[in-house]
Coordinates of C-alpha atoms and ligand atoms in Angstrom, one line a residue:
X1 CA 21.2 10.0 3.6
X2 CA 20.8 6.5 2.2
X3 CA 19.2 4.6 -0.6
X4 CA 20.2 6.3 -3.8
X5 CA 19.6 10.0 -3.2
X6 CA 16.0 10.1 -2.0
X7 CA 15.9 13.9 -2.1
X8 CA 15.9 15.2 -5.7
X9 CA 15.3 18.7 -6.9
X10 CA 11.6 19.6 -6.8
X11 CA 9.7 18.0 -9.6
X12 CA 12.4 15.5 -10.4
X13 CA 11.3 11.9 -10.9
X14 CA 12.1 9.3 -8.2
X15 CA 15.6 8.1 -8.7
X16 CA 15.9 5.2 -6.3
X17 CA 16.2 1.5 -7.1
X18 CA 13.3 -0.2 -8.8
X19 CA 12.0 -2.6 -6.2
X20 CA 9.0 -5.0 -5.8
X21 CA 7.1 -5.5 -2.6
X22 CA 4.0 -7.5 -1.8
X23 CA 2.5 -9.6 1.0
X24 CA -0.2 -12.0 2.0
X25 CA -2.1 -12.5 5.2
X26 CA -1.6 -15.7 7.2
X27 CA -5.3 -16.1 7.8
X28 CA -6.9 -19.2 6.3
X29 CA -4.9 -21.2 3.8
X30 CA -4.1 -19.6 0.4
X31 CA -6.5 -20.2 -2.5
X32 CA -6.5 -20.1 -6.3
X33 CA -7.2 -16.3 -6.3
X34 CA -4.2 -15.6 -4.2
X35 CA -2.1 -17.8 -6.4
X36 CA -3.2 -16.5 -9.8
X37 CA -3.8 -12.9 -8.7
X38 CA -0.5 -12.4 -6.8
X39 CA 1.8 -15.4 -6.1
X40 CA 2.3 -16.3 -9.7
X41 CA 3.4 -12.7 -10.4
X42 CA 5.7 -12.8 -7.4
X43 CA 7.6 -15.6 -9.1
X44 CA 7.8 -14.0 -12.6
X45 CA 8.9 -10.6 -11.2
X46 CA 12.1 -12.2 -9.8
X47 CA 13.5 -12.3 -13.3
X48 CA 13.5 -8.5 -13.5
X49 CA 13.4 -6.9 -10.1
X50 CA 14.8 -7.0 -6.6
X51 CA 11.8 -8.6 -4.8
X52 CA 10.7 -8.4 -1.1
X53 CA 7.8 -10.7 -0.1
X54 CA 6.2 -10.4 3.3
X55 CA 3.8 -12.5 5.3
X56 CA 1.7 -9.9 7.0
X57 CA 0.9 -11.2 10.5
X58 CA 0.2 -7.7 11.8
X59 CA -2.6 -7.4 9.2
X60 CA -3.9 -10.8 10.2
X61 CA -4.4 -9.7 13.9
X62 CA -7.0 -7.1 12.8
X63 CA -9.5 -10.0 12.6
X64 CA -8.4 -11.8 15.8
X65 CA -6.8 -15.1 14.7
X66 CA -6.0 -17.9 17.2
X67 CA -2.6 -16.9 18.7
X68 CA -1.7 -20.6 19.1
X69 CA -2.1 -21.1 15.3
X70 CA -0.6 -17.8 14.0
X71 CA 3.0 -18.9 13.7
X72 CA 2.1 -22.1 11.8
X73 CA -0.1 -20.1 9.5
X74 CA 2.8 -17.9 8.8
X75 CA 5.0 -20.9 8.0
X76 CA 2.3 -22.2 5.6
X77 CA 2.3 -19.0 3.6
X78 CA 6.1 -19.0 3.5
X79 CA 6.0 -22.6 2.3
X80 CA 3.5 -21.6 -0.4
X81 CA 5.8 -18.8 -1.6
X82 CA 8.7 -21.1 -1.9
X83 CA 6.8 -24.0 -3.3
X84 CA 5.3 -21.8 -6.0
X85 CA 8.8 -20.7 -7.1
X86 CA 9.9 -17.7 -5.0
X87 CA 13.6 -18.3 -4.5
X88 CA 14.7 -17.3 -1.0
X89 CA 18.3 -16.8 -2.2
X90 CA 17.2 -14.3 -4.8
X91 CA 14.2 -12.7 -3.1
X92 CA 13.6 -11.7 0.5
X93 CA 10.8 -13.7 2.3
X94 CA 10.1 -12.6 5.9
X95 CA 7.4 -12.1 8.6
X96 CA 6.1 -8.5 8.9
X97 CA 6.2 -8.3 12.7
X98 CA 9.9 -9.4 12.7
X99 CA 10.7 -5.9 11.3
X100 CA 9.4 -3.5 13.9
X101 CA 9.8 -0.5 11.6
X102 CA 6.5 -1.5 9.8
X103 CA 4.5 -0.4 12.9
X104 CA 6.6 2.7 13.4
X105 CA 6.1 3.9 9.9
X106 CA 2.4 3.1 10.0
X107 CA 2.1 5.5 13.0
X108 CA 3.8 8.2 11.1
X109 CA 1.5 7.6 8.1
X110 CA -1.5 7.7 10.5
X111 CA -0.6 11.4 10.9
X112 CA -0.4 11.9 7.1
X113 CA -3.5 10.0 5.9
X114 CA -6.9 11.7 6.3
X115 CA -10.0 10.2 7.9
X116 CA -11.9 10.9 4.7
X117 CA -9.5 8.9 2.6
X118 CA -9.9 5.8 4.9
X119 CA -13.7 6.2 5.1
X120 CA -13.9 5.7 1.3
X121 CA -12.2 2.3 1.4
X122 CA -14.6 -0.4 0.2
X123 CA -12.7 -3.3 1.7
X124 CA -13.3 -2.0 5.2
X125 CA -17.0 -1.5 4.4
X126 CA -17.2 -5.1 3.1
X127 CA -15.3 -6.6 6.0
X128 CA -17.0 -4.7 8.8
X129 CA -20.5 -5.1 7.2
X130 CA -23.2 -3.6 9.4
X131 CA -21.0 -3.5 12.5
X132 CA -18.4 -0.9 11.6
X133 CA -18.5 0.6 15.2
X134 CA -17.6 -2.8 16.6
X135 CA -14.7 -3.4 14.2
X136 CA -11.1 -2.9 15.4
X137 CA -9.4 0.4 14.7
X138 CA -6.7 -1.8 13.2
X139 CA -9.2 -3.1 10.5
X140 CA -10.1 0.5 9.6
X141 CA -6.4 1.5 9.6
X142 CA -5.3 -1.6 7.6
X143 CA -4.5 0.3 4.3
X144 CA -2.3 2.7 6.2
X145 CA -0.2 -0.2 7.5
X146 CA -0.2 -1.5 4.0
X147 CA 1.3 1.8 2.8
X148 CA 3.9 1.5 5.5
X149 CA 4.8 -2.0 4.4
X150 CA 5.4 -0.9 0.8
X151 CA 7.1 2.4 1.5
X152 CA 9.4 1.2 4.2
X153 CA 11.3 -0.4 1.4
X154 CA 10.7 2.4 -1.1
X155 CA 9.1 -0.2 -3.3
X156 CA 8.3 1.1 -6.8
X157 CA 6.1 -1.9 -7.9
X158 CA 3.4 -3.9 -6.1
X159 CA 2.0 -7.1 -7.6
X160 CA -1.6 -7.6 -6.3
X161 CA -5.0 -8.7 -7.3
X162 CA -7.7 -6.3 -8.6
X163 CA -9.3 -6.1 -5.1
X164 CA -6.2 -4.2 -3.8
X165 CA -6.3 -1.4 -6.4
X166 CA -8.0 1.1 -4.1
X167 CA -5.5 0.4 -1.3
X168 CA -2.6 1.0 -3.7
X169 CA -4.1 4.3 -4.7
X170 CA -4.2 5.3 -1.0
X171 CA -0.5 4.3 -0.7
X172 CA 0.3 6.6 -3.5
X173 CA -1.7 9.4 -1.9
X174 CA 0.1 8.9 1.4
X175 CA 3.5 8.9 -0.3
X176 CA 2.7 12.1 -2.2
X177 CA 1.3 13.9 0.8
X178 CA 4.3 12.9 3.0
X179 CA 6.7 14.2 0.3
X180 CA 4.8 17.5 -0.1
X181 CA 4.1 18.1 3.7
X182 CA 7.8 17.6 4.5
X183 CA 9.2 19.5 1.5
X184 CA 10.9 16.3 0.5
X185 CA 10.0 15.8 -3.2
X186 CA 10.6 12.2 -4.3
X187 CA 11.6 11.0 -0.9
X188 CA 9.1 8.2 -1.3
X189 CA 8.3 6.8 -4.8
X190 CA 4.6 6.6 -5.8
X191 CA 4.3 2.8 -6.0
X192 CA 2.8 1.3 -9.2
X193 CA 0.3 -1.5 -8.8
X194 CA 1.0 -4.5 -11.1
X195 CA -2.6 -5.8 -11.5
X196 CA -3.1 -6.7 -15.2
X197 CA -3.0 -10.2 -16.6
X198 CA -5.2 -13.3 -16.3
X199 CA -6.2 -14.2 -12.8
X200 CA -6.3 -10.6 -11.5
X201 CA -9.9 -11.1 -10.2
X202 CA -10.9 -14.7 -9.5
X203 CA -14.5 -15.0 -8.3
X204 CA -16.3 -17.3 -5.9
X205 CA -17.3 -20.7 -7.4
X206 CA -20.8 -20.1 -6.1
X207 CA -21.4 -16.5 -6.8
X208 CA -19.8 -14.7 -9.8
X209 CA -20.4 -11.3 -8.1
X210 CA -18.2 -12.1 -5.1
X211 CA -14.4 -12.5 -5.1
X212 CA -12.9 -15.9 -4.1
X213 CA -11.8 -15.2 -0.5
X214 CA -10.1 -17.0 2.4
X215 CA -12.7 -15.6 4.8
X216 CA -15.8 -16.9 3.0
X217 CA -17.5 -19.3 5.4
X218 CA -18.1 -21.9 2.7
X219 CA -15.0 -23.9 1.6
X220 CA -17.0 -24.8 -1.6
X221 CA -16.6 -21.3 -2.9
X222 CA -12.9 -21.6 -3.4
X223 CA -10.1 -23.9 -4.6
X224 CA -7.4 -24.0 -1.9
X225 CA -3.8 -24.4 -3.0
X226 CA -3.7 -27.6 -0.9
X227 CA -6.9 -29.2 -2.2
X228 CA -6.3 -32.7 -3.7
X229 CA -7.5 -33.7 -7.2
X230 CA -10.7 -35.3 -5.9
X231 CA -11.7 -32.3 -3.8
X232 CA -11.0 -30.0 -6.8
X233 CA -13.2 -32.1 -9.0
X234 CA -16.1 -32.1 -6.4
X235 CA -15.9 -28.3 -6.0
X236 CA -15.8 -27.7 -9.8
X237 CA -18.7 -30.1 -10.4
X238 CA -20.7 -28.2 -7.8
X239 CA -19.7 -24.7 -9.1
X240 CA -22.6 -22.6 -10.2
X241 CA -23.2 -22.5 -13.9
X242 CA -26.3 -22.4 -16.1
X243 CA -28.1 -24.9 -18.4
X244 CA -26.7 -23.4 -21.7
X245 CA -23.6 -24.7 -23.5
X246 CA -20.4 -22.7 -23.5
X247 CA -20.4 -19.9 -26.0
X248 CA -17.9 -19.9 -28.9
X249 CA -16.8 -16.3 -28.5
X250 CA -16.0 -13.9 -25.6
X251 CA -19.1 -11.8 -26.3
X252 CA -21.2 -14.8 -25.4
X253 CA -19.9 -14.7 -21.8
X254 CA -21.7 -11.4 -21.2
X255 CA -24.2 -11.7 -18.4
X256 CA -22.9 -15.2 -17.4
X257 CA -20.5 -14.1 -14.6
X258 CA -20.0 -17.6 -13.1
X259 CA -19.2 -19.1 -16.6
X260 CA -16.9 -16.3 -17.4
X261 CA -15.0 -16.9 -14.2
X262 CA -14.6 -20.7 -14.9
X263 CA -13.4 -20.0 -18.4
X264 CA -11.0 -17.3 -17.1
X265 CA -9.6 -19.8 -14.6
X266 CA -9.1 -22.4 -17.3
X267 CA -7.3 -19.9 -19.5
X268 CA -5.1 -18.7 -16.6
X269 CA -4.0 -22.2 -15.4
X270 CA -3.4 -23.5 -18.9
X271 CA -1.7 -20.3 -20.0
X272 CA -4.1 -19.8 -23.0
X273 CA -6.3 -17.0 -24.0
X274 CA -10.1 -17.0 -23.2
X275 CA -10.7 -17.2 -27.0
X276 CA -8.5 -20.4 -27.3
X277 CA -10.5 -22.0 -24.5
X278 CA -13.8 -21.1 -26.2
X279 CA -12.5 -22.4 -29.5
X280 CA -12.0 -25.8 -27.8
X281 CA -15.2 -25.8 -25.7
X282 CA -17.6 -23.5 -27.5
X283 CA -21.0 -25.3 -28.0
X284 CA -20.1 -28.1 -25.5
X285 CA -21.8 -28.6 -22.2
X286 CA -20.4 -28.3 -18.7
X287 CA -20.3 -32.1 -18.5
X288 CA -17.3 -31.9 -20.8
X289 CA -15.8 -28.6 -19.6
X290 CA -15.9 -29.1 -15.8
X291 CA -13.8 -32.3 -15.6
X292 CA -11.3 -30.8 -18.0
X293 CA -11.0 -27.7 -15.9
X294 CA -10.6 -29.8 -12.7
X295 CA -7.9 -31.8 -14.3
X296 CA -6.0 -28.7 -15.4
X297 CA -6.3 -27.2 -11.9
X298 CA -5.0 -30.4 -10.3
X299 CA -2.1 -30.6 -12.7
X300 CA -1.2 -27.0 -11.8
X301 CA -1.7 -27.1 -8.0
X302 CA -0.8 -30.7 -7.0
X303 CA 3.0 -30.4 -7.5
X304 CA 2.9 -27.1 -5.5
X305 CA 0.8 -28.6 -2.7
X306 CA 3.2 -31.6 -2.5
X307 CA 6.2 -29.2 -2.2
X308 CA 4.3 -27.2 0.5
X309 CA 3.8 -30.4 2.5
X310 CA 7.5 -31.2 2.2
X311 CA 8.5 -27.7 3.3
X312 CA 6.1 -27.4 6.2
X313 CA 7.3 -30.7 7.6
X314 CA 10.8 -29.2 8.0
X315 CA 10.0 -26.3 10.4
X316 CA 13.7 -25.6 11.2
X317 CA 14.5 -25.1 7.5
X318 CA 11.6 -22.8 7.0
X319 CA 12.4 -20.8 10.1
X320 CA 16.0 -20.4 8.9
X321 CA 14.7 -18.9 5.6
X322 CA 12.5 -16.5 7.5
X323 CA 15.2 -15.5 9.9
X324 CA 17.6 -14.8 7.0
X325 CA 14.8 -12.9 5.2
X326 CA 14.1 -10.7 8.2
X327 CA 17.8 -9.8 8.4
X328 CA 17.8 -8.8 4.7
X329 CA 14.6 -6.9 5.1
X330 CA 15.9 -5.0 8.2
X331 CA 19.0 -4.1 6.3
X332 CA 16.9 -2.2 3.7
X333 CA 14.2 -0.9 6.1
X334 CA 16.3 0.5 8.9
X335 CA 18.3 3.1 7.0
X336 CA 15.1 4.3 5.3
X337 CA 13.3 4.6 8.6
X338 CA 16.3 6.6 10.0
X339 CA 15.8 9.0 7.2
X340 CA 12.1 9.2 7.8
X341 CA 12.7 10.1 11.4
X342 CA 15.1 12.9 10.3
X343 CA 12.6 14.2 7.8
X344 CA 9.8 14.2 10.3
X345 CA 12.1 15.8 13.0
X346 CA 11.7 13.1 15.6
X347 CA 14.2 13.0 18.5
X348 CA 17.5 11.3 17.7
X349 CA 18.0 8.7 20.4
Ligands
AQP401 N1 -10.1 -13.6 -5.7 C1 -9.0 -13.0 -5.9 N2 -8.6 -12.9 -7.2 C2 -7.3 -12.4 -7.5 N3 -6.4 -12.0 -6.5 C3 -6.8 -12.1 -5.3 N4 -6.2 -11.8 -4.1 C4 -7.0 -12.2 -3.1 N5 -8.2 -12.7 -3.5 C5 -8.1 -12.6 -4.9 C6 -4.9 -11.3 -4.0 O1 -4.1 -12.1 -3.1 C7 -3.2 -11.3 -2.4 C8 -3.2 -11.7 -0.9 O2 -4.3 -11.3 -0.3 P1 -4.4 -11.1 1.3 O3 -3.9 -12.3 1.9 O4 -3.7 -9.9 1.7 O5 -5.9 -10.8 1.6 P2 -7.1 -10.4 0.7 O6 -6.7 -9.6 -0.4 O7 -8.1 -9.9 1.6 O8 -7.4 -11.9 0.1 P3 -8.5 -12.9 0.6 O9 -7.9 -14.2 0.2 O10 -9.8 -12.5 0.1 O11 -8.4 -12.9 2.2 P4 -9.5 -12.5 3.2 O12 -10.7 -13.4 2.9 O13 -8.8 -12.9 4.5 O14 -9.8 -11.1 3.1 C9 -3.5 -9.9 -2.7 O15 -2.6 -9.4 -3.7 C10 -4.9 -9.9 -3.3 O16 -5.1 -8.9 -4.2

């Protein structure tokens, strides 16, 4: 048995190491929501935890990306991680499909998760729209693979944006049911989502009811991590607002979702509170606020974008980081997977 005594007496708390896991899909380029909701937390958590950060290409193929582009998309996400401050010497950065055990554990979890649990997942409903029967089984099963990603490393903490809360609850349900069904209390930890903080839910620049998303057909709805200062300014200038000036208190943002989103973004990128932003801009119009917001965004993102360009130009160096990361990830995952096989009673090859 490996990894700090996974079987404890019934009812005991999980005793294994505290470990962070999270990932991002190499679909379109990353955007401000990905950065503020997740990536910024990835960086901060390195101070406290052992961190494992994945680029989830197996998730990406649920929506059929161009196979010729997928490897470079993976490199772009890896470059974003490193450029934002994830240190490949301290943390593990790797590509999901390079560790085969993700798929194997997902299959085992398919036999644990219940259809009814998956049918309740709102992300599948959003992404499949009116054509659920024509969606891939993989898209339906996405949160089960996500549970496997996390639990393959017995991760205890998962930094994600607000949109992933329901999937994280499902991961906890799967861990709990696996432990109970196999009479293996505390074999898997029940992973804690780390969602709180500014930036947990960044909305579309055009519609305050929709989250900022890579897959939105309009590029004007999002700030990409690689947008230059001029593009950022144009997008912010065209962002939906209303004719009223900014309020001078938080209460004044009620019913103004788009304005609330822009103020929240300003607060998050300048590391101030919403109240502080409103103290400065309350009573002023968007003619003053929007250029200041665009400038703050460019100041935050431009150095990261420049570093991303430098890193993606050196494919060999990035690939070496990913190879090393995959080796480190396998070293954690393989003994845990061997234990899972034993617990489930699979044939020992
Ligand atoms: N708008 C958002 N606000 C805050 N956090 C967000 N995240 C995504 N959008 C926002 C967080 O970013 C991480 C990586 O997400 P992902 O690549 O796994 O895919 P996703 O959650 O489905 O994000 P996207 O950008 O909206 O992609 P598409 O359009 O491809 O579905 C996650 O932690 C997520 O919470």
